[in-house]
Each structure stands twice: as C-alpha cells, then as structure tokens.
Amino acid sequence: MTELEDKDKHQPDDEAVEHKVDAHQTDSADDGDEEDSGMNRKVIAIAGVIFLVIAVGMIFAIQSLLGEDSSAPKKMVQQITVLAPPPPPPPPPEVEEPPPEVEEEVEIPDEPEEAPDAPDEMADEPPMGEDLGIDADGVAGADGFGLVGKKGGRGLLSGGAGDKQRFDFYASSVQQDLFEHLSENKEIRRNKYSVIVHLWVNSSGKVNKIKLVKSTGISELDSALRGVLAQINEVNSAPPQGMPQPIRLRITSRI
C-alpha cells in the first residue's frame, strides 16, 4: 500500500515535472520567437537609421550645391551711355580794325602859266581857259552860278554872252551831279561843308581828273569827299565846245 501510494503520489509529481518541462520548452520557444522578432526590429531600426542618415546627407549635399550656385556672383551688365560731345566754343567776336588814318593831302593849285605872246591881232583877247572859272556861292544844286575872272582881266569869254550862258548852264549841271554823288555817302550827308573842286573832262563827258582843292578842316570828312570824288568816272553830259578847264566848282552843303 505504501509503495503503491508512493507511486501514486509520485506519478502526479512526474506529470507535474513533465508539465513543467513542456511549459519550459514552450516558454523557451516563445523566448526564441521573441528574440527573433527583436533582432528583426533592430535590423529594421538600423536600416531606417542608415536610410535616414543617407537621406539627410543627400539633402545637405543638394543644399550645398544649391548654395554654391546661389552664392556665385551674378554677372553684372554695365550699361554705358555715350554722351554727345559738347558743342564747340563760340567763335571769338570779330574785332573791327579801325580804318587806316588817311593823311590829309593839301593840294596847292597850280599857278597858271603865263600865256605866250600872242600875235598882234589877238593882243586884245585874253587866253581861253586861263582866267575862267565857275564859282557857286549858294547851296549845291541852286542856279546861283556865275563866271568870274581874275582881277584886271579884260574879259571873261571871247565868245560873248551866248558862250557864257552855255558854260554857266553846264557848270550848274555838273555841280548838281557831283553834289548828288556826295550826298549818297551817309558821313558826308550829315555834315555841313563848303569845298572847291577842280574838274577836267574830255569831249564825251569822261572825267580825266578831279581834285579837292579847298579842305573842310575835318580830315575824316575830307577823306570821305576824296573817296567819293575818286569814284566818279563820268559826268551827266559832255561839255560844250570850248569849255574852259579846269572847271572850278564850289560845292556847299548847309544841311
């Protein structure tokens, strides 16, 4: 009884031991599965970390490349504006040179030559042209001309009153012509003057010689008068036959 009881008592213990062994084996298997799953998780975690590190590295690499491109200096385009050249300086003002001073030339009328001894039949007649002159005491252009002779002369004209009138009329016409020429000059026109002019003309009215005998006393006015007279090449008409020369004309401007 006792041995059987002992066996019976020990059998449940054996079963318990076997139970425990089976449970232990089951726990060991579960532990192995847990270890495998833990290893898998570690591998996955490590792989994830490695992937994350690689991704972060790639991001930094890309950013560094982009940063280099953005930090590279941009090419500056310099715009050059061509300015127009400055205008040339204005020319210097023209300085008018003063006219050269003209030395006043005082002309002394030639002394009339003594007439040669004439034949007896011409003894009573004065030589033609020697003592004759045309003198005007009035304003230029007036008809106040007369024929005058030297004191002591026996006569003025050998041709009589008809020649005197022709010579007087011609002298008046020439005197008016000269006065008009002189009046075209502004400097002469605005001055008061009285001059004596000796005139020589040929048979067609061309001027052979013209001379300012009496000065006005103003050198500038005398120069202007001589300049205008020197430009007169012809008078308005031919002289009458036998006209004494030089023709002495007094030209007066009273303004």
Tab-separated table of C-alpha atoms in Angstrom, residues 32-242:
chain	number	residue	atom	x	y	z
A	32	GLY	CA	13.245	32.322	-29.215
A	33	ASP	CA	10.465	33.829	-31.269
A	34	GLU	CA	10.643	36.995	-29.245
A	35	GLU	CA	14.411	37.128	-29.724
A	36	ASP	CA	13.993	36.690	-33.498
A	37	SER	CA	11.377	39.396	-33.679
A	38	GLY	CA	13.586	41.682	-31.561
A	39	MET	CA	16.511	41.084	-33.907
A	40	ASN	CA	14.301	41.876	-36.870
A	41	ARG	CA	13.211	45.086	-35.234
A	42	LYS	CA	16.813	46.016	-34.525
A	43	VAL	CA	17.783	45.347	-38.144
A	44	ILE	CA	14.853	47.401	-39.369
A	45	ALA	CA	15.716	50.187	-36.954
A	46	ILE	CA	19.367	50.176	-38.013
A	47	ALA	CA	18.351	50.129	-41.682
A	48	GLY	CA	15.977	53.014	-41.044
A	49	VAL	CA	18.694	54.967	-39.273
A	50	ILE	CA	21.114	54.295	-42.122
A	51	PHE	CA	18.487	55.367	-44.684
A	52	LEU	CA	17.739	58.455	-42.647
A	53	VAL	CA	21.418	59.334	-42.438
A	54	ILE	CA	21.796	58.817	-46.184
A	55	ALA	CA	18.714	60.944	-46.867
A	56	VAL	CA	19.941	63.704	-44.585
A	57	GLY	CA	23.359	63.577	-46.249
A	58	MET	CA	21.793	63.835	-49.685
A	59	ILE	CA	19.691	66.759	-48.539
A	60	PHE	CA	22.753	68.555	-47.209
A	61	ALA	CA	24.656	67.794	-50.404
A	62	ILE	CA	21.857	69.191	-52.540
A	63	GLN	CA	21.570	72.254	-50.339
A	64	SER	CA	25.302	72.841	-50.520
A	65	LEU	CA	25.202	72.607	-54.304
A	66	LEU	CA	22.279	74.966	-54.477
A	67	GLY	CA	24.002	77.266	-52.016
A	68	GLU	CA	27.107	77.402	-54.189
A	69	ASP	CA	25.017	78.289	-57.221
A	70	SER	CA	23.143	80.952	-55.313
A	71	SER	CA	26.292	82.330	-53.715
A	72	ALA	CA	28.077	82.590	-57.056
A	73	PRO	CA	28.351	86.259	-58.034
A	74	LYS	CA	25.938	87.302	-60.681
A	75	LYS	CA	27.330	88.769	-63.821
A	76	MET	CA	26.739	92.489	-63.767
A	77	VAL	CA	25.842	94.059	-67.072
A	78	GLN	CA	27.325	97.509	-67.172
A	79	GLN	CA	25.380	99.937	-69.293
A	80	ILE	CA	27.490	102.594	-70.925
A	81	THR	CA	25.779	105.749	-72.082
A	82	VAL	CA	27.663	107.613	-74.764
A	83	LEU	CA	27.323	111.305	-74.102
A	84	ALA	CA	27.211	113.686	-77.017
A	85	PRO	CA	30.360	115.783	-77.324
A	86	PRO	CA	29.980	119.319	-76.015
A	87	PRO	CA	29.239	121.964	-78.635
A	88	PRO	CA	32.250	123.806	-79.973
A	89	PRO	CA	33.004	127.082	-78.269
A	90	PRO	CA	31.543	130.123	-79.974
A	91	PRO	CA	33.910	131.906	-82.300
A	92	PRO	CA	35.582	134.932	-80.820
A	93	PRO	CA	33.867	138.181	-81.671
A	94	GLU	CA	35.256	139.861	-84.682
A	95	VAL	CA	37.199	142.914	-83.787
A	96	GLU	CA	36.735	145.583	-86.345
A	97	GLU	CA	40.013	147.088	-87.277
A	98	PRO	CA	39.930	150.839	-87.266
A	99	PRO	CA	40.268	152.277	-90.737
A	100	PRO	CA	43.760	153.433	-91.516
A	101	GLU	CA	44.292	157.076	-90.963
A	102	VAL	CA	44.496	158.898	-94.213
A	103	GLU	CA	46.976	161.657	-94.204
A	104	GLU	CA	45.407	164.814	-95.361
A	105	GLU	CA	46.917	165.902	-98.569
A	106	VAL	CA	46.768	169.595	-99.071
A	107	GLU	CA	46.770	170.265	-102.742
A	108	ILE	CA	48.035	173.585	-103.844
A	109	PRO	CA	46.518	174.696	-107.102
A	110	ASP	CA	48.998	175.122	-109.832
A	111	GLU	CA	49.904	178.626	-110.704
A	112	PRO	CA	48.526	179.476	-114.115
A	113	GLU	CA	51.209	179.600	-116.693
A	114	GLU	CA	51.822	182.856	-118.348
A	115	ALA	CA	50.324	182.953	-121.769
A	116	PRO	CA	52.804	183.253	-124.612
A	117	ASP	CA	52.880	186.417	-126.567
A	118	ALA	CA	50.002	186.360	-128.971
A	119	PRO	CA	50.056	187.863	-132.427
A	120	ASP	CA	49.077	191.451	-132.766
A	121	GLU	CA	45.589	190.621	-133.940
A	122	MET	CA	44.940	188.598	-130.756
A	123	ALA	CA	46.550	191.054	-128.372
A	124	ASP	CA	43.256	192.417	-127.154
A	125	GLU	CA	41.814	188.945	-126.312
A	126	PRO	CA	42.660	187.106	-123.047
A	127	PRO	CA	43.802	183.468	-123.366
A	128	MET	CA	40.928	180.988	-123.166
A	129	GLY	CA	40.571	178.859	-120.059
A	130	GLU	CA	43.217	180.639	-118.018
A	131	ASP	CA	41.126	183.216	-116.238
A	132	LEU	CA	37.793	181.439	-116.386
A	133	GLY	CA	36.230	179.513	-113.519
A	134	ILE	CA	32.814	178.555	-112.258
A	135	ASP	CA	32.044	179.651	-108.723
A	136	ALA	CA	28.923	178.861	-106.684
A	137	ASP	CA	28.124	180.883	-103.619
A	138	GLY	CA	24.796	179.201	-102.921
A	139	VAL	CA	23.665	175.750	-101.860
A	140	ALA	CA	24.610	172.897	-104.114
A	141	GLY	CA	22.064	172.409	-106.833
A	142	ALA	CA	20.955	176.046	-106.922
A	143	ASP	CA	21.282	178.140	-110.031
A	144	GLY	CA	23.456	180.751	-108.392
A	145	PHE	CA	26.471	180.180	-110.621
A	146	GLY	CA	28.436	182.885	-112.312
A	147	LEU	CA	31.568	183.179	-114.351
A	148	VAL	CA	34.358	185.067	-112.684
A	149	GLY	CA	37.666	186.198	-113.977
A	150	LYS	CA	40.898	187.333	-112.448
A	151	LYS	CA	41.092	190.879	-111.333
A	152	GLY	CA	42.481	193.052	-114.026
A	153	GLY	CA	41.357	190.793	-116.843
A	154	ARG	CA	39.904	192.426	-119.901
A	155	GLY	CA	37.108	189.947	-120.445
A	156	LEU	CA	35.605	186.653	-119.338
A	157	LEU	CA	34.767	184.890	-122.572
A	158	SER	CA	35.739	185.660	-126.083
A	159	GLY	CA	32.564	184.114	-127.447
A	160	GLY	CA	30.187	186.623	-125.922
A	161	ALA	CA	27.061	186.200	-123.803
A	162	GLY	CA	25.929	183.052	-125.621
A	163	ASP	CA	29.031	181.097	-124.610
A	164	LYS	CA	28.780	182.377	-121.043
A	165	GLN	CA	25.251	181.061	-120.713
A	166	ARG	CA	26.216	177.663	-122.144
A	167	PHE	CA	29.235	177.343	-119.841
A	168	ASP	CA	27.213	178.535	-116.849
A	169	PHE	CA	24.446	176.047	-117.532
A	170	TYR	CA	26.897	173.149	-117.989
A	171	ALA	CA	28.759	174.030	-114.792
A	172	SER	CA	25.476	174.107	-112.874
A	173	SER	CA	24.526	170.700	-114.254
A	174	VAL	CA	27.904	169.152	-113.376
A	175	GLN	CA	27.863	170.738	-109.924
A	176	GLN	CA	24.442	169.207	-109.217
A	177	ASP	CA	25.678	165.828	-110.456
A	178	LEU	CA	28.692	165.903	-108.127
A	179	PHE	CA	26.544	167.002	-105.191
A	180	GLU	CA	24.198	164.036	-105.710
A	181	HIS	CA	27.152	161.660	-105.740
A	182	LEU	CA	28.473	163.134	-102.490
A	183	SER	CA	25.042	163.022	-100.838
A	184	GLU	CA	24.872	159.249	-101.274
A	185	ASN	CA	27.537	158.920	-98.576
A	186	LYS	CA	25.998	158.993	-95.057
A	187	GLU	CA	29.028	160.528	-93.404
A	188	ILE	CA	29.129	163.332	-95.954
A	189	ARG	CA	25.364	163.862	-95.995
A	190	ARG	CA	25.134	164.569	-92.265
A	191	ASN	CA	27.887	167.200	-92.279
A	192	LYS	CA	27.916	170.819	-93.197
A	193	TYR	CA	30.724	171.749	-95.570
A	194	SER	CA	31.877	174.030	-98.369
A	195	VAL	CA	34.633	172.855	-100.715
A	196	ILE	CA	36.134	173.806	-104.043
A	197	VAL	CA	36.647	171.125	-106.692
A	198	HIS	CA	38.648	171.331	-109.909
A	199	LEU	CA	37.326	169.123	-112.697
A	200	TRP	CA	38.766	168.135	-116.066
A	201	VAL	CA	36.537	166.305	-118.568
A	202	ASN	CA	37.037	165.217	-122.160
A	203	SER	CA	34.727	165.944	-125.055
A	204	SER	CA	32.493	162.947	-124.279
A	205	GLY	CA	31.997	163.775	-120.582
A	206	LYS	CA	34.560	161.303	-119.183
A	207	VAL	CA	36.408	162.583	-116.146
A	208	ASN	CA	40.108	162.988	-116.812
A	209	LYS	CA	40.958	164.407	-113.413
A	210	ILE	CA	39.154	165.639	-110.329
A	211	LYS	CA	40.762	167.339	-107.362
A	212	LEU	CA	39.562	168.599	-103.980
A	213	VAL	CA	41.243	171.973	-103.642
A	214	LYS	CA	39.755	173.558	-100.539
A	215	SER	CA	39.693	171.476	-97.337
A	216	THR	CA	36.760	171.363	-94.927
A	217	GLY	CA	39.120	171.391	-91.945
A	218	ILE	CA	37.927	167.914	-90.891
A	219	SER	CA	40.318	165.195	-92.014
A	220	GLU	CA	37.711	162.414	-91.854
A	221	LEU	CA	35.269	164.419	-93.951
A	222	ASP	CA	37.989	165.347	-96.449
A	223	SER	CA	38.889	161.657	-96.810
A	224	ALA	CA	35.253	160.769	-97.435
A	225	LEU	CA	34.902	163.523	-100.035
A	226	ARG	CA	38.061	162.447	-101.862
A	227	GLY	CA	36.912	158.814	-101.803
A	228	VAL	CA	33.579	159.635	-103.451
A	229	LEU	CA	35.101	162.030	-105.975
A	230	ALA	CA	37.691	159.417	-106.986
A	231	GLN	CA	34.870	157.038	-107.945
A	232	ILE	CA	33.246	159.465	-110.372
A	233	ASN	CA	34.340	158.427	-113.866
A	234	GLU	CA	31.820	160.351	-115.907
A	235	VAL	CA	29.547	163.358	-115.557
A	236	ASN	CA	25.977	163.543	-116.782
A	237	SER	CA	26.732	165.239	-120.102
A	238	ALA	CA	29.515	166.243	-122.442
A	239	PRO	CA	30.887	169.769	-122.116
A	240	PRO	CA	30.052	172.428	-124.679
A	241	GLN	CA	32.690	173.138	-127.244
A	242	GLY	CA	35.343	175.497	-125.965
